[in-house]
Coordinates of C-alpha atoms and ligand atoms in Angstrom, one line a residue:
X18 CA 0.0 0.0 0.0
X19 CA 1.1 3.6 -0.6
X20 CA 0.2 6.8 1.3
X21 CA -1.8 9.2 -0.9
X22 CA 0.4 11.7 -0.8
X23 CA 4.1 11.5 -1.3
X24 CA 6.3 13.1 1.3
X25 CA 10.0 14.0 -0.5
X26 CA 12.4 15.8 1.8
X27 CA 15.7 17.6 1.2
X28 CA 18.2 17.4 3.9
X29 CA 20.6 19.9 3.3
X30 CA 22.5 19.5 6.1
X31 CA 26.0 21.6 6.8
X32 CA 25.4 23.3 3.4
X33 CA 24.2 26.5 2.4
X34 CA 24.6 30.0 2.9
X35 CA 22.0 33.4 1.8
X36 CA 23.2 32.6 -1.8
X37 CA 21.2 29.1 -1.8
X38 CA 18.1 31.3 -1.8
X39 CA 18.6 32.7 -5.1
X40 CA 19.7 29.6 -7.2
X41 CA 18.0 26.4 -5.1
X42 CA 14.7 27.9 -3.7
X43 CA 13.7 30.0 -6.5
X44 CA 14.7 27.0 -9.0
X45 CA 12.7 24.6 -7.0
X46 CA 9.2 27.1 -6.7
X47 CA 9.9 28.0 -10.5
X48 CA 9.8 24.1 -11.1
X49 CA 6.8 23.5 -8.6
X50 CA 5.0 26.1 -10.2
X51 CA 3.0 23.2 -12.8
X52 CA 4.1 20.7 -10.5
X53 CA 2.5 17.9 -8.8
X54 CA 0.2 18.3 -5.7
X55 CA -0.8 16.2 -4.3
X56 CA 3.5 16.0 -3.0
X57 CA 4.5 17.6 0.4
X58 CA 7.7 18.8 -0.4
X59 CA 9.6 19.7 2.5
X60 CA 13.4 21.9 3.0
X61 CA 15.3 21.0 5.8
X62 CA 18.6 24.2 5.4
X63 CA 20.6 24.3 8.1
X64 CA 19.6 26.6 11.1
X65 CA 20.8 29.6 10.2
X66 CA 18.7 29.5 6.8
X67 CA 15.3 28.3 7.9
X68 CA 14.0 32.0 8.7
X69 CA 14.8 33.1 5.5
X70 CA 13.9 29.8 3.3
X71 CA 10.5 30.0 5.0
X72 CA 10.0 33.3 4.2
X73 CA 11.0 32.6 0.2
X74 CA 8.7 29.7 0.1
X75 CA 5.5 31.8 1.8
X76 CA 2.8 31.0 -0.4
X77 CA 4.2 27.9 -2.5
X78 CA 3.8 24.0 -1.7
X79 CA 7.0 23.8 0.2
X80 CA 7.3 23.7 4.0
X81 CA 10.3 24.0 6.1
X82 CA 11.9 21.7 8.8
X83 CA 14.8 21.6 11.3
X84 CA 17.7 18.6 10.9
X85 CA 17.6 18.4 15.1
X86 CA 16.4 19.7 17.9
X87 CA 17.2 19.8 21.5
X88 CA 14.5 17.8 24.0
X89 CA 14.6 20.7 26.3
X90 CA 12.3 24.4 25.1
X91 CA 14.9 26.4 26.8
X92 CA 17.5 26.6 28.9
X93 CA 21.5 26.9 29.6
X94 CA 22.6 24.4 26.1
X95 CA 25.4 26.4 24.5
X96 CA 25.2 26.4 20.6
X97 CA 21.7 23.7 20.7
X98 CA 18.2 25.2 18.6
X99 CA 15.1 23.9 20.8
X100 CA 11.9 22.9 19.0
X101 CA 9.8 25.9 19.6
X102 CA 12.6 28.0 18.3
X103 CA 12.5 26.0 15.1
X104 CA 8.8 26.6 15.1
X105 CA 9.3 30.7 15.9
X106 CA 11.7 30.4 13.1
X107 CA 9.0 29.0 10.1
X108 CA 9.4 25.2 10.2
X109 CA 6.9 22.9 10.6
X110 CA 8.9 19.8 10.6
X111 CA 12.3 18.3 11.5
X112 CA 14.1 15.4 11.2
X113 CA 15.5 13.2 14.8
X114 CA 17.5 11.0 15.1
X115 CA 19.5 10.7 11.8
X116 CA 22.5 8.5 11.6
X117 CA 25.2 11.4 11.5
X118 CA 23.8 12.6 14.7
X119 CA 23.3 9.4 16.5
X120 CA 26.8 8.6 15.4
X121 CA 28.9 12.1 15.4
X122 CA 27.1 13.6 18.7
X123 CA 26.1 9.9 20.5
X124 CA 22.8 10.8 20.2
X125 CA 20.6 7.5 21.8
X126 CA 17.1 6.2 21.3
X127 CA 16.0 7.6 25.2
X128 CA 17.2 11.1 23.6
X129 CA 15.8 10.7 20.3
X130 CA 12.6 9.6 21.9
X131 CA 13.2 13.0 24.3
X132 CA 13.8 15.0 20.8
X133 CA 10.4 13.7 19.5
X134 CA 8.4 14.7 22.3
X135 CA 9.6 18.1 22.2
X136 CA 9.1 18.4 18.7
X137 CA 5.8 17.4 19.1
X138 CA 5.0 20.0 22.4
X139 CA 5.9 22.9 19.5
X140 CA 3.8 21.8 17.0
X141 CA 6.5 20.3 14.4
X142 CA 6.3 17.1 12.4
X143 CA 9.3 14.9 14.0
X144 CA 10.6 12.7 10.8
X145 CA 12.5 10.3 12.7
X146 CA 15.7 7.9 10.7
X147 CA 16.3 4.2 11.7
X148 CA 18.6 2.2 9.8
X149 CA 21.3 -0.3 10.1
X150 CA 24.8 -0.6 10.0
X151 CA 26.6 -2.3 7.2
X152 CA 27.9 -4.9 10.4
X153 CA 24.7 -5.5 11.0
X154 CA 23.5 -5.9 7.2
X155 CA 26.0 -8.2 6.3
X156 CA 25.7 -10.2 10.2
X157 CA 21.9 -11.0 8.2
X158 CA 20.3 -8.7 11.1
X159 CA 18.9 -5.7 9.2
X160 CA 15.2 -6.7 9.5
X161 CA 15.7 -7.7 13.4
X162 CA 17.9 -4.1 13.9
X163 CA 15.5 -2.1 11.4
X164 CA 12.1 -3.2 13.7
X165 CA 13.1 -3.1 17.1
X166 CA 14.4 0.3 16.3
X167 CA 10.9 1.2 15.1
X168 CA 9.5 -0.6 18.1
X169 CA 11.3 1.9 20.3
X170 CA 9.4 4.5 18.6
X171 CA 7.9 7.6 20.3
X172 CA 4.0 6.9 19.8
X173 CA 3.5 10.0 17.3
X174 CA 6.2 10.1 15.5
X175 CA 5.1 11.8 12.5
X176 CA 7.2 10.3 9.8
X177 CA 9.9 7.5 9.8
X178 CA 12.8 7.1 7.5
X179 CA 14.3 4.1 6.9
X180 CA 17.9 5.2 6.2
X181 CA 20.5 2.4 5.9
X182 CA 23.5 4.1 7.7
X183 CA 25.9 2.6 4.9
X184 CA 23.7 4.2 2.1
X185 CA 23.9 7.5 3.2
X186 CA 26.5 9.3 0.9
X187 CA 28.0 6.3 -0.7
X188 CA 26.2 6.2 -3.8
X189 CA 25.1 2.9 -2.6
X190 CA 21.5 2.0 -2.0
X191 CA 19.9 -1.9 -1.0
X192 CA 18.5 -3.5 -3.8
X193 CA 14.6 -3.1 -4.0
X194 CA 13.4 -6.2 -2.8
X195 CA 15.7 -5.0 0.4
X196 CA 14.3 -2.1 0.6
X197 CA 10.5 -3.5 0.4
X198 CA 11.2 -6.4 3.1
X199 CA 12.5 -3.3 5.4
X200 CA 9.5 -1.3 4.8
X201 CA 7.4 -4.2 5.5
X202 CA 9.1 -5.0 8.5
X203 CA 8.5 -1.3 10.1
X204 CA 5.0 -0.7 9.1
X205 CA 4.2 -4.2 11.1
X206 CA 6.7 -2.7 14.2
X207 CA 4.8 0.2 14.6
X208 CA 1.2 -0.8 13.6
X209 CA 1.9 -3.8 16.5
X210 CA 2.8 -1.2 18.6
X211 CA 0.9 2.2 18.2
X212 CA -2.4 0.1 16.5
X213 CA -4.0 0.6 13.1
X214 CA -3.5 4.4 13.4
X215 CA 0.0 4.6 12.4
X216 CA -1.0 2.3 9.1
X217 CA -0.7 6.0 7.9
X218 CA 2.3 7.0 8.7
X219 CA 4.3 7.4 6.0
X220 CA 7.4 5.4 6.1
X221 CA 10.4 7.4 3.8
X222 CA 13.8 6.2 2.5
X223 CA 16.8 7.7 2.6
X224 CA 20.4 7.0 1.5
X225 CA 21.9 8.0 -2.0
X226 CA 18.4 8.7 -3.9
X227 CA 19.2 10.5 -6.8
X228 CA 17.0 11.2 -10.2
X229 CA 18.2 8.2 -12.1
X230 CA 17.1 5.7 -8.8
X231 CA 13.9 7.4 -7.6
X232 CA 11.5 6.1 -10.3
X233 CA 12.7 2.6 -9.1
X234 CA 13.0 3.5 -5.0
X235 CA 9.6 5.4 -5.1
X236 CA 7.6 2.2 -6.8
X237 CA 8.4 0.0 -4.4
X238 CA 5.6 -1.1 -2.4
X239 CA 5.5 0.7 1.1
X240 CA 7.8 3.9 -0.1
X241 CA 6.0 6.7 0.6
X242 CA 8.6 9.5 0.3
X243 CA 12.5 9.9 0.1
X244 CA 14.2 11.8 2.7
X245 CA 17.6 13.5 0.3
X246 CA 20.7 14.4 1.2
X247 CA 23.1 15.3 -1.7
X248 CA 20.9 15.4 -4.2
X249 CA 18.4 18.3 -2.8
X250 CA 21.2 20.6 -3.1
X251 CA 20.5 20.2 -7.3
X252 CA 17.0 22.2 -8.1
X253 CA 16.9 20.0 -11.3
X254 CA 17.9 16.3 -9.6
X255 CA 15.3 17.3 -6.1
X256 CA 12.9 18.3 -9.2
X257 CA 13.1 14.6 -10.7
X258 CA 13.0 12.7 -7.5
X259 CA 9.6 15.1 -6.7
X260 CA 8.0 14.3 -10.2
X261 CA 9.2 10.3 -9.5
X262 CA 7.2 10.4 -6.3
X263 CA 4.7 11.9 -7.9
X264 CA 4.8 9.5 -10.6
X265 CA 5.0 6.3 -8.6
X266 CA 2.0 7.4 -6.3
X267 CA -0.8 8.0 -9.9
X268 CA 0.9 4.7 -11.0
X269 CA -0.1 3.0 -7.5
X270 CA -3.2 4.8 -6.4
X271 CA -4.6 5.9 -9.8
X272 CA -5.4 9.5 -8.6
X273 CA -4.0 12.2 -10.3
Ligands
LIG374 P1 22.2 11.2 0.8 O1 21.8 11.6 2.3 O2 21.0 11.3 0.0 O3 23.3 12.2 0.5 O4 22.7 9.8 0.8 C1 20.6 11.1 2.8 C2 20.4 11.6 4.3 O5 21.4 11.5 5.0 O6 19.4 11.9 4.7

């Protein structure tokens, strides 16, 4: 089954300055413009840019999210963004939990769980990544890793992305039938534990999805989105993953 809409989100991460605004975000709405909509298309710039992205994308079909937030509103946490300042700032969603934070800042389930909750308390979409390790891939365990992470998951988390840690930025993605076993595996984790509710949550992938592999990642059964690193940073390559999604979803659903 597929969500009817397609969520495709660009994670920018550490890139961008004031200059991404003219080329990237004005490409992208100029491209939207006669695009699909029935597609949430969501940024993700760092920090420092979300004030000004959100004001650039008033009026079009793009929202704006955080790449992290801090579990606490407020408080004495030198150089950390909370959730309601994300919020105060234009964005609307963020991403937890993403393999570059759990790995680079030791960032555990208990605090992505925190993360989420906070996220949730300002009003933001929390899009939170699971994914396994290439140890754990090749140990056979990706499906056992893969759903007890999404067992451990906050009870309204908004969004999930399955993002196989060795994908991310290698140019190397799990074959499809890998990639559809995975999917299946979460959406029976978290409908066992949160009931038939989250059967809507839409369950994203993430890890090297360019515009020559969305077609193929976006048709598989259980995809309902791409979360996008490097290739988001490309108004013409985000473009062709967005009209994949879009694609893939009339394909499956029939509605236009
Ligand atoms: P990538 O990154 O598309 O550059 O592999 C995806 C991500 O880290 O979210």
């Amino acid at each position: 089954m597929k969500q009817s809409v397609m969520t495709i989100v660009g994670n920018w991460k550490m890139n961008g300055l004031a200059d991404s605004l003219g080329g990237l975000v004005s490409d992208l709405i100029d491209g939207l413009q006669e695009g699909p909509a029935a597609t949430e298309v969501v940024l993700c710039p760092p920090a420092t840019l979300i004030e000004r992205v959100a004001r650039a994308v008033e009026g079009h079909r793009v929202a704006v999210g955080g790449q992290d937030c801090h579990a606490q509103a407020s408080g004495a946490f030198t150089g950390d963004v909370s959730a309601p300042m994300l919020a105060d700032a234009g964005a609307s969603w963020v991403i937890l939990g993403h393999s570059e934070r759990r790995q680079a800042h030791g960032e555990s389930d208990a605090d992505v769980r925190a993360k989420v909750e906070a996220a949730l308390k300002a009003g933001l979409k929390p899009i939170v990544c699971i994914g396994e390790t290439l140890a754990e891939r090749e140990a056979g365990r990706a499906v056992e890793v893969v759903a007890s992470l999404s067992d451990d998951l906050n009870d309204a988390a908004f969004a999930v992305a399955y993002e196989p840690v060795w994908a991310i930025g290698t140019g190397q993605t799990p074959t499809l039938d890998q990639i559809a076993e995975i999917h299946t595996a979460v959406r029976r984790a978290i409908v066992k534990r949160l009931g038939q509710g989250a059967g809507a949550t839409p369950i994203l992938y993430g890890g090297s999805v360019n515009a020559a592999n969305a077609g193929d990642i976006l048709g598989v059964e259980g995809v309902d989105g791409a979360l996008v690193g490097g290739a988001s940073l490309k108004a013409p390559d985000f473009l062709a993953i967005i009209a994949a999604g879009e694609a893939a979803r009339v394909a499956v659903t029939g509605q236009q």
